[in-house]
Amino acid sequence: MKIGYARTSTIEQVAGLEAQERDLKAAGVEKVFAEQVSSVARRDKLEAALDYCREGDTLIVTKLDRLARSVADLITITQRLEKKGVTLVILAMSLDTSTPHGKLMLNIVGAIGQFERELMLERQREGIAKAKAEGKYKGRAPTAMAKAEQVQTLKAQGRSIAEIVAQLDVSRASVYRIIGKPSGAM
């Protein structure tokens, strides 16, 4: 069976998700697991897809970065698939791990992808450090602290932390920080 996995990093990327699903269907995928979540977050649909795969199946993704966040992650995923007797196909690269060449290319491309990401992050950190030194970088505005007065008012009215979080769209940790309690306290 051909099983597909599609992912975009944010819910705003609807067209990207639709394009992946279209490409997977065109590749003959019978069941698609799709989610809109950052690669660093918990990927429940990826886990479901990996669990669903059986011996002889093929997991298909459109691009490598939709599947793995690092070489280590890629190795873990491919080892899980190998143990189950499942092959991996990456459409954008015409890569198929059912062949020795496909396995080699997957490892090489994964290493290059991680290298590129690390270089990008290094350049980003250098740019931020330079901007800070020049007084041009202030960081993002603290959104929860701008609502501190509202948090205090709602708490004084007897509202629960959960109600404040829902009403003001701030994190629990921010609410606890504003009202001066440890975040583990109730």
Coordinates of N, CA and C in Angstrom, one line a residue:
M1 N 0.8 -1.2 0.0 CA 0.0 0.0 0.0 C 0.9 1.2 0.0
K2 N 0.5 2.3 -0.7 CA 1.2 3.5 -0.7 C 0.5 4.5 0.2
I3 N 1.3 4.9 1.2 CA 0.8 5.8 2.3 C 1.5 7.1 2.1
G4 N 0.8 8.2 2.2 CA 1.4 9.6 2.1 C 1.4 10.3 3.4
Y5 N 2.4 11.2 3.5 CA 2.5 12.1 4.6 C 2.7 13.5 4.1
A6 N 1.9 14.4 4.5 CA 2.0 15.8 4.1 C 2.0 16.7 5.3
R7 N 2.8 17.8 5.3 CA 2.9 18.7 6.5 C 3.3 20.1 6.0
T8 N 2.6 21.0 6.6 CA 3.0 22.4 6.5 C 3.3 22.9 7.9
S9 N 4.1 23.9 8.1 CA 4.5 24.4 9.4 C 3.4 25.2 10.1
T10 N 2.5 25.9 9.3 CA 1.5 26.7 9.9 C 0.1 26.4 9.3
I11 N -0.9 26.8 10.0 CA -2.2 26.6 9.4 C -2.6 27.5 8.3
E12 N -1.8 28.6 8.2 CA -2.0 29.5 7.1 C -1.6 29.0 5.7
Q13 N -0.8 27.9 5.7 CA -0.2 27.4 4.5 C -1.1 26.3 3.9
V14 N -2.4 26.7 3.7 CA -3.4 25.8 3.1 C -3.0 25.4 1.7
A15 N -2.6 26.3 0.9 CA -2.3 26.0 -0.5 C -1.1 25.0 -0.6
G16 N -0.2 25.1 0.3 CA 1.0 24.2 0.3 C 0.6 22.8 0.7
L17 N -0.3 22.7 1.7 CA -0.8 21.4 2.1 C -1.6 20.8 1.0
E18 N -2.5 21.6 0.4 CA -3.3 21.0 -0.7 C -2.5 20.6 -1.9
A19 N -1.4 21.3 -2.2 CA -0.5 20.9 -3.3 C 0.2 19.6 -3.0
Q20 N 0.7 19.4 -1.7 CA 1.3 18.2 -1.3 C 0.3 17.0 -1.5
E21 N -0.9 17.2 -1.0 CA -1.9 16.1 -1.0 C -2.2 15.8 -2.5
R22 N -2.3 16.8 -3.4 CA -2.5 16.6 -4.8 C -1.4 15.7 -5.4
D23 N -0.1 16.1 -5.1 CA 1.0 15.4 -5.6 C 1.1 13.9 -5.1
L24 N 0.7 13.8 -3.8 CA 0.7 12.4 -3.3 C -0.4 11.5 -3.9
K25 N -1.5 12.1 -4.2 CA -2.6 11.4 -4.9 C -2.2 11.0 -6.3
A26 N -1.5 11.9 -7.0 CA -1.0 11.7 -8.3 C 0.0 10.6 -8.3
A27 N 0.7 10.4 -7.2 CA 1.7 9.3 -7.1 C 1.1 8.0 -6.7
G28 N -0.2 7.9 -6.6 CA -0.9 6.7 -6.4 C -1.1 6.4 -4.9
V29 N -0.9 7.4 -4.0 CA -1.1 7.2 -2.6 C -2.6 6.9 -2.3
E30 N -2.8 5.9 -1.5 CA -4.1 5.4 -1.1 C -4.6 6.0 0.1
K31 N -3.7 6.4 1.1 CA -4.1 7.0 2.3 C -3.1 8.1 2.7
V32 N -3.6 9.2 3.0 CA -2.8 10.4 3.3 C -3.0 10.8 4.7
F33 N -1.9 11.0 5.4 CA -1.8 11.6 6.8 C -1.3 13.0 6.6
A34 N -2.1 14.0 7.0 CA -1.7 15.4 6.8 C -1.9 16.2 8.1
E35 N -1.0 17.1 8.3 CA -1.0 17.9 9.5 C -0.4 19.3 9.2
Q36 N -0.8 20.2 10.0 CA -0.2 21.6 9.9 C 0.4 21.9 11.2
V37 N 1.7 21.6 11.4 CA 2.4 21.8 12.6 C 3.9 21.9 12.3
S38 N 4.5 22.7 13.1 CA 6.0 22.9 13.0 C 6.7 21.6 13.1
S39 N 7.8 21.5 12.4 CA 8.6 20.2 12.5 C 9.2 20.0 13.9
V40 N 9.3 21.1 14.7 CA 9.9 20.9 16.0 C 8.8 20.5 17.0
A41 N 7.5 20.6 16.6 CA 6.4 20.3 17.5 C 6.2 18.8 17.4
R42 N 5.3 18.3 18.3 CA 4.9 16.9 18.2 C 4.1 16.7 16.9
R43 N 4.5 15.7 16.2 CA 3.8 15.4 14.9 C 3.0 14.2 15.0
D44 N 1.8 14.3 15.5 CA 0.9 13.2 15.7 C 0.6 12.4 14.4
K45 N 0.3 13.1 13.3 CA 0.0 12.5 12.1 C 1.1 11.7 11.5
L46 N 2.4 12.2 11.7 CA 3.5 11.4 11.2 C 3.6 10.1 12.0
E47 N 3.4 10.2 13.3 CA 3.4 9.0 14.2 C 2.4 8.1 13.7
A48 N 1.2 8.6 13.4 CA 0.1 7.7 13.0 C 0.5 7.1 11.6
A49 N 1.1 7.8 10.7 CA 1.5 7.2 9.4 C 2.5 6.1 9.6
L50 N 3.5 6.4 10.5 CA 4.5 5.4 10.7 C 4.0 4.1 11.4
D51 N 3.0 4.3 12.3 CA 2.4 3.2 12.9 C 1.5 2.4 11.9
Y52 N 0.9 3.1 11.0 CA 0.0 2.5 10.1 C 0.7 1.6 9.0
C53 N 1.9 2.0 8.7 CA 2.7 1.3 7.7 C 2.9 -0.2 8.1
R54 N 2.8 -1.1 7.1 CA 3.0 -2.5 7.3 C 4.1 -3.0 6.3
E55 N 4.6 -4.2 6.5 CA 5.6 -4.7 5.6 C 5.1 -4.7 4.2
G56 N 6.0 -4.2 3.3 CA 5.7 -4.1 1.9 C 5.1 -2.8 1.5
D57 N 4.7 -2.0 2.5 CA 4.1 -0.6 2.1 C 5.2 0.3 1.7
T58 N 4.8 1.4 1.2 CA 5.7 2.5 0.8 C 5.2 3.8 1.4
L59 N 6.0 4.5 2.2 CA 5.7 5.8 2.7 C 6.2 6.8 1.7
I60 N 5.3 7.7 1.3 CA 5.7 8.7 0.2 C 5.5 10.1 0.8
V61 N 6.5 11.0 0.6 CA 6.4 12.4 1.0 C 6.8 13.2 -0.3
T62 N 6.4 14.5 -0.3 CA 6.8 15.3 -1.5 C 8.2 15.8 -1.4
K63 N 8.6 16.2 -0.2 CA 10.0 16.7 0.0 C 10.5 16.3 1.3
L64 N 11.8 16.2 1.4 CA 12.5 15.7 2.6 C 12.2 16.5 3.8
D65 N 12.1 17.8 3.7 CA 11.9 18.7 4.9 C 10.5 18.6 5.4
R66 N 9.6 18.0 4.7 CA 8.3 17.7 5.2 C 8.3 16.6 6.2
L67 N 9.3 15.7 6.1 CA 9.4 14.5 6.9 C 10.3 14.6 8.1
A68 N 11.5 15.1 7.9 CA 12.5 15.1 9.0 C 13.0 16.4 9.3
R69 N 13.3 16.6 10.6 CA 13.8 17.9 11.1 C 15.4 18.0 11.2
S70 N 16.0 16.8 11.1 CA 17.5 16.7 11.2 C 17.9 15.4 10.6
V71 N 19.2 15.2 10.5 CA 19.7 13.9 10.0 C 19.4 12.9 11.1
A72 N 19.6 13.2 12.3 CA 19.2 12.2 13.4 C 17.8 11.8 13.3
D73 N 16.9 12.7 13.1 CA 15.5 12.5 13.0 C 15.2 11.6 11.7
L74 N 15.9 11.9 10.6 CA 15.7 11.2 9.4 C 16.2 9.7 9.6
I75 N 17.3 9.6 10.3 CA 17.8 8.2 10.5 C 16.9 7.4 11.4
T76 N 16.3 8.1 12.4 CA 15.4 7.4 13.3 C 14.1 6.9 12.5
I77 N 13.6 7.8 11.7 CA 12.4 7.5 10.9 C 12.7 6.4 9.9
T78 N 13.8 6.5 9.2 CA 14.2 5.4 8.2 C 14.5 4.1 8.8
Q79 N 15.1 4.1 10.0 CA 15.3 2.8 10.7 C 14.0 2.2 11.1
R80 N 13.0 3.0 11.6 CA 11.7 2.5 12.0 C 11.0 1.9 10.7
L81 N 11.1 2.6 9.6 CA 10.5 2.0 8.4 C 11.2 0.7 7.9
E82 N 12.6 0.7 8.0 CA 13.3 -0.5 7.6 C 12.9 -1.7 8.4
K83 N 12.8 -1.5 9.8 CA 12.5 -2.6 10.7 C 11.1 -3.2 10.3
K84 N 10.2 -2.3 9.8 CA 8.9 -2.8 9.4 C 8.8 -3.3 8.0
G85 N 9.9 -3.2 7.2 CA 9.9 -3.6 5.8 C 9.2 -2.6 4.9
V86 N 9.3 -1.3 5.3 CA 8.6 -0.3 4.5 C 9.7 0.6 3.8
T87 N 9.4 0.9 2.6 CA 10.3 1.8 1.8 C 9.8 3.2 1.9
L88 N 10.7 4.1 1.6 CA 10.4 5.6 1.6 C 10.7 6.1 0.2
V89 N 9.8 6.9 -0.2 CA 9.9 7.6 -1.5 C 9.7 9.1 -1.3
I90 N 10.7 9.9 -1.8 CA 10.6 11.4 -1.7 C 10.5 11.9 -3.2
L91 N 9.3 12.3 -3.5 CA 8.9 12.7 -4.9 C 9.8 13.7 -5.5
A92 N 10.1 14.8 -4.8 CA 10.8 15.9 -5.4 C 12.2 15.5 -5.8
M93 N 12.7 14.5 -5.2 CA 14.1 14.0 -5.4 C 14.2 12.7 -6.2
S94 N 13.0 12.2 -6.6 CA 12.9 10.9 -7.2 C 13.8 9.9 -6.5
L95 N 13.7 9.9 -5.2 CA 14.5 9.1 -4.3 C 13.6 7.9 -3.8
D96 N 14.1 6.7 -3.9 CA 13.4 5.5 -3.4 C 14.3 4.7 -2.6
T97 N 14.0 4.4 -1.3 CA 15.0 3.7 -0.5 C 14.9 2.2 -0.7
S98 N 14.1 1.7 -1.7 CA 14.1 0.3 -2.0 C 15.3 -0.1 -2.7
T99 N 16.1 0.9 -3.1 CA 17.4 0.6 -3.8 C 18.6 1.1 -3.0
P100 N 19.7 0.4 -3.2 CA 20.9 0.8 -2.4 C 21.3 2.3 -2.7
H101 N 21.2 2.7 -4.0 CA 21.5 4.1 -4.4 C 20.5 5.0 -3.7
G102 N 19.3 4.7 -3.6 CA 18.3 5.5 -2.9 C 18.6 5.7 -1.5
K103 N 19.1 4.7 -0.8 CA 19.5 4.8 0.6 C 20.7 5.7 0.8
L104 N 21.7 5.5 -0.1 CA 22.9 6.3 0.0 C 22.5 7.8 -0.3
M105 N 21.7 8.1 -1.3 CA 21.3 9.5 -1.6 C 20.6 10.1 -0.5
L106 N 19.7 9.3 0.2 CA 18.9 9.8 1.3 C 19.8 10.3 2.4
N107 N 20.8 9.5 2.8 CA 21.8 9.9 3.8 C 22.6 11.1 3.4
I108 N 23.0 11.2 2.2 CA 23.8 12.4 1.7 C 23.0 13.6 1.7
V109 N 21.8 13.5 1.1 CA 20.9 14.7 1.1 C 20.5 15.2 2.5
G110 N 20.2 14.2 3.3 CA 19.9 14.6 4.7 C 21.0 15.3 5.4
A111 N 22.2 14.9 5.2 CA 23.4 15.6 5.8 C 23.6 17.0 5.3
I112 N 23.4 17.1 4.0 CA 23.5 18.4 3.3 C 22.4 19.3 3.8
G113 N 21.2 18.8 3.9 CA 20.1 19.6 4.4 C 20.3 20.2 5.8
Q114 N 20.8 19.3 6.7 CA 21.1 19.7 8.0 C 22.2 20.8 8.1
F115 N 23.2 20.6 7.2 CA 24.3 21.5 7.1 C 23.8 22.9 6.7
E116 N 23.0 22.9 5.7 CA 22.4 24.2 5.2 C 21.6 24.9 6.3
R117 N 20.8 24.1 7.0 CA 20.0 24.7 8.1 C 20.9 25.3 9.2
E118 N 22.0 24.6 9.6 CA 22.9 25.1 10.6 C 23.6 26.3 10.1
L119 N 24.0 26.4 8.9 CA 24.6 27.6 8.3 C 23.6 28.8 8.4
M120 N 22.4 28.5 8.0 CA 21.4 29.6 8.0 C 21.2 30.1 9.4
L121 N 21.1 29.2 10.4 CA 20.9 29.6 11.8 C 22.1 30.4 12.3
E122 N 23.3 30.0 11.9 CA 24.5 30.7 12.3 C 24.5 32.1 11.7
R123 N 24.1 32.3 10.4 CA 24.1 33.6 9.8 C 23.0 34.4 10.5
Q124 N 21.9 33.8 10.8 CA 20.8 34.5 11.5 C 21.3 35.1 12.9
R125 N 22.0 34.2 13.6 CA 22.5 34.6 15.0 C 23.5 35.8 14.8
E126 N 24.4 35.7 13.8 CA 25.4 36.7 13.5 C 24.7 38.0 13.2
G127 N 23.6 38.0 12.4 CA 22.9 39.2 12.0 C 22.2 39.8 13.2
I128 N 21.6 39.0 14.0 CA 21.0 39.5 15.2 C 22.0 40.2 16.1
A129 N 23.1 39.5 16.3 CA 24.2 40.1 17.2 C 24.7 41.4 16.7
K130 N 24.8 41.5 15.3 CA 25.3 42.8 14.7 C 24.2 43.8 14.9
A131 N 23.0 43.5 14.7 CA 21.9 44.5 14.8 C 21.7 44.9 16.3
K132 N 21.9 44.0 17.2 CA 21.9 44.4 18.6 C 23.0 45.3 19.0
A133 N 24.2 45.1 18.4 CA 25.4 45.9 18.7 C 25.2 47.3 18.1
E134 N 24.4 47.4 17.1 CA 24.2 48.7 16.4 C 22.9 49.4 17.0
G135 N 22.3 48.7 18.0 CA 21.1 49.2 18.6 C 19.8 49.1 17.7
K136 N 19.9 48.3 16.7 CA 18.7 48.2 15.7 C 17.8 47.1 16.0
Y137 N 18.2 46.1 16.9 CA 17.4 45.0 17.2 C 16.9 45.0 18.6
K138 N 15.6 45.0 18.8 CA 15.1 45.1 20.1 C 14.4 43.8 20.5
G139 N 14.2 42.9 19.6 CA 13.5 41.7 19.9 C 12.0 41.9 19.7
R140 N 11.2 40.9 19.9 CA 9.8 41.1 19.6 C 9.2 41.7 20.9
A141 N 8.1 42.4 20.6 CA 7.4 43.1 21.7 C 6.8 42.0 22.6
P142 N 6.9 42.2 24.0 CA 6.2 41.3 24.9 C 4.7 41.4 24.9
T143 N 4.0 40.5 24.2 CA 2.6 40.6 24.1 C 1.8 40.4 25.3
A144 N 2.2 39.5 26.2 CA 1.5 39.2 27.4 C 1.6 40.3 28.4
M145 N 2.8 40.9 28.5 CA 3.0 42.0 29.5 C 2.1 43.2 29.1
A146 N 1.8 43.4 27.8 CA 0.9 44.5 27.4 C -0.5 44.3 27.9
K147 N -0.8 43.0 28.3 CA -2.1 42.7 28.8 C -2.1 42.5 30.3
A148 N -1.0 42.9 31.0 CA -0.8 42.7 32.4 C -2.0 43.3 33.3
E149 N -2.4 44.5 32.9 CA -3.5 45.1 33.7 C -4.8 44.3 33.5
Q150 N -5.1 43.8 32.3 CA -6.3 43.0 32.1 C -6.2 41.7 32.9
V151 N -5.0 41.1 32.9 CA -4.8 39.8 33.6 C -5.1 40.1 35.1
Q152 N -4.5 41.1 35.7 CA -4.7 41.5 37.1 C -6.2 41.7 37.4
T153 N -6.9 42.4 36.5 CA -8.3 42.8 36.7 C -9.1 41.5 36.7
L154 N -8.9 40.6 35.7 CA -9.7 39.4 35.6 C -9.4 38.5 36.8
K155 N -8.2 38.5 37.3 CA -7.8 37.6 38.5 C -8.5 38.2 39.7
A156 N -8.5 39.5 39.8 CA -9.2 40.2 41.0 C -10.7 39.9 40.9
Q157 N -11.3 39.7 39.8 CA -12.7 39.4 39.6 C -13.0 37.9 39.9
G158 N -11.9 37.1 40.2 CA -12.1 35.7 40.6 C -12.1 34.8 39.4
R159 N -11.6 35.2 38.3 CA -11.5 34.4 37.1 C -10.4 33.3 37.3
S160 N -10.6 32.1 36.8 CA -9.6 31.1 36.8 C -8.5 31.4 35.8
I161 N -7.4 30.8 36.0 CA -6.2 30.9 35.1 C -6.7 30.5 33.7
A162 N -7.4 29.4 33.6 CA -7.8 28.9 32.3 C -8.7 29.9 31.6
E163 N -9.6 30.5 32.4 CA -10.5 31.5 31.8 C -9.7 32.8 31.3
I164 N -8.7 33.2 32.1 CA -7.9 34.3 31.7 C -7.1 34.0 30.4
V165 N -6.5 32.8 30.4 CA -5.8 32.4 29.2 C -6.7 32.4 27.9
A166 N -7.8 31.8 28.1 CA -8.8 31.7 26.9 C -9.2 33.1 26.5
Q167 N -9.6 34.0 27.4 CA -10.1 35.3 27.1 C -9.1 36.2 26.5
L168 N -7.9 36.2 27.0 CA -6.8 37.1 26.6 C -5.9 36.6 25.6
D169 N -6.0 35.3 25.3 CA -5.1 34.6 24.3 C -3.6 34.8 24.7
V170 N -3.3 34.5 25.9 CA -1.9 34.5 26.4 C -1.6 33.1 27.0
S171 N -0.4 32.8 27.2 CA 0.0 31.5 27.8 C -0.3 31.4 29.3
R172 N -0.4 30.2 29.8 CA -0.6 30.0 31.2 C 0.7 30.6 32.0
A173 N 1.8 30.3 31.4 CA 3.1 30.7 32.0 C 3.1 32.3 32.2
S174 N 2.6 32.9 31.1 CA 2.6 34.4 31.2 C 1.6 34.9 32.2
V175 N 0.5 34.3 32.4 CA -0.5 34.7 33.4 C 0.1 34.5 34.8
Y176 N 0.7 33.3 35.0 CA 1.4 33.1 36.3 C 2.5 34.1 36.6
R177 N 3.3 34.4 35.5 CA 4.4 35.4 35.7 C 3.8 36.8 36.1
I178 N 2.7 37.2 35.5 CA 2.1 38.5 35.8 C 1.5 38.5 37.2
I179 N 0.8 37.4 37.6 CA 0.2 37.4 38.9 C 1.2 37.0 40.0
G180 N 2.4 36.6 39.6 CA 3.4 36.4 40.6 C 3.4 35.0 41.3
K181 N 2.8 34.0 40.6 CA 2.8 32.7 41.2 C 3.7 31.8 40.3
P182 N 4.3 30.8 40.9 CA 5.0 29.8 40.1 C 4.0 29.1 39.1
S183 N 4.5 28.8 37.9 CA 3.6 28.2 36.9 C 3.0 26.9 37.3
G184 N 3.7 26.2 38.2 CA 3.2 24.9 38.7 C 2.1 25.0 39.7
A185 N 1.9 26.2 40.3 CA 0.9 26.4 41.4 C -0.5 26.5 40.8
M186 N -1.4 26.2 41.5 CA -2.8 26.2 41.1 C -3.6 27.3 41.8

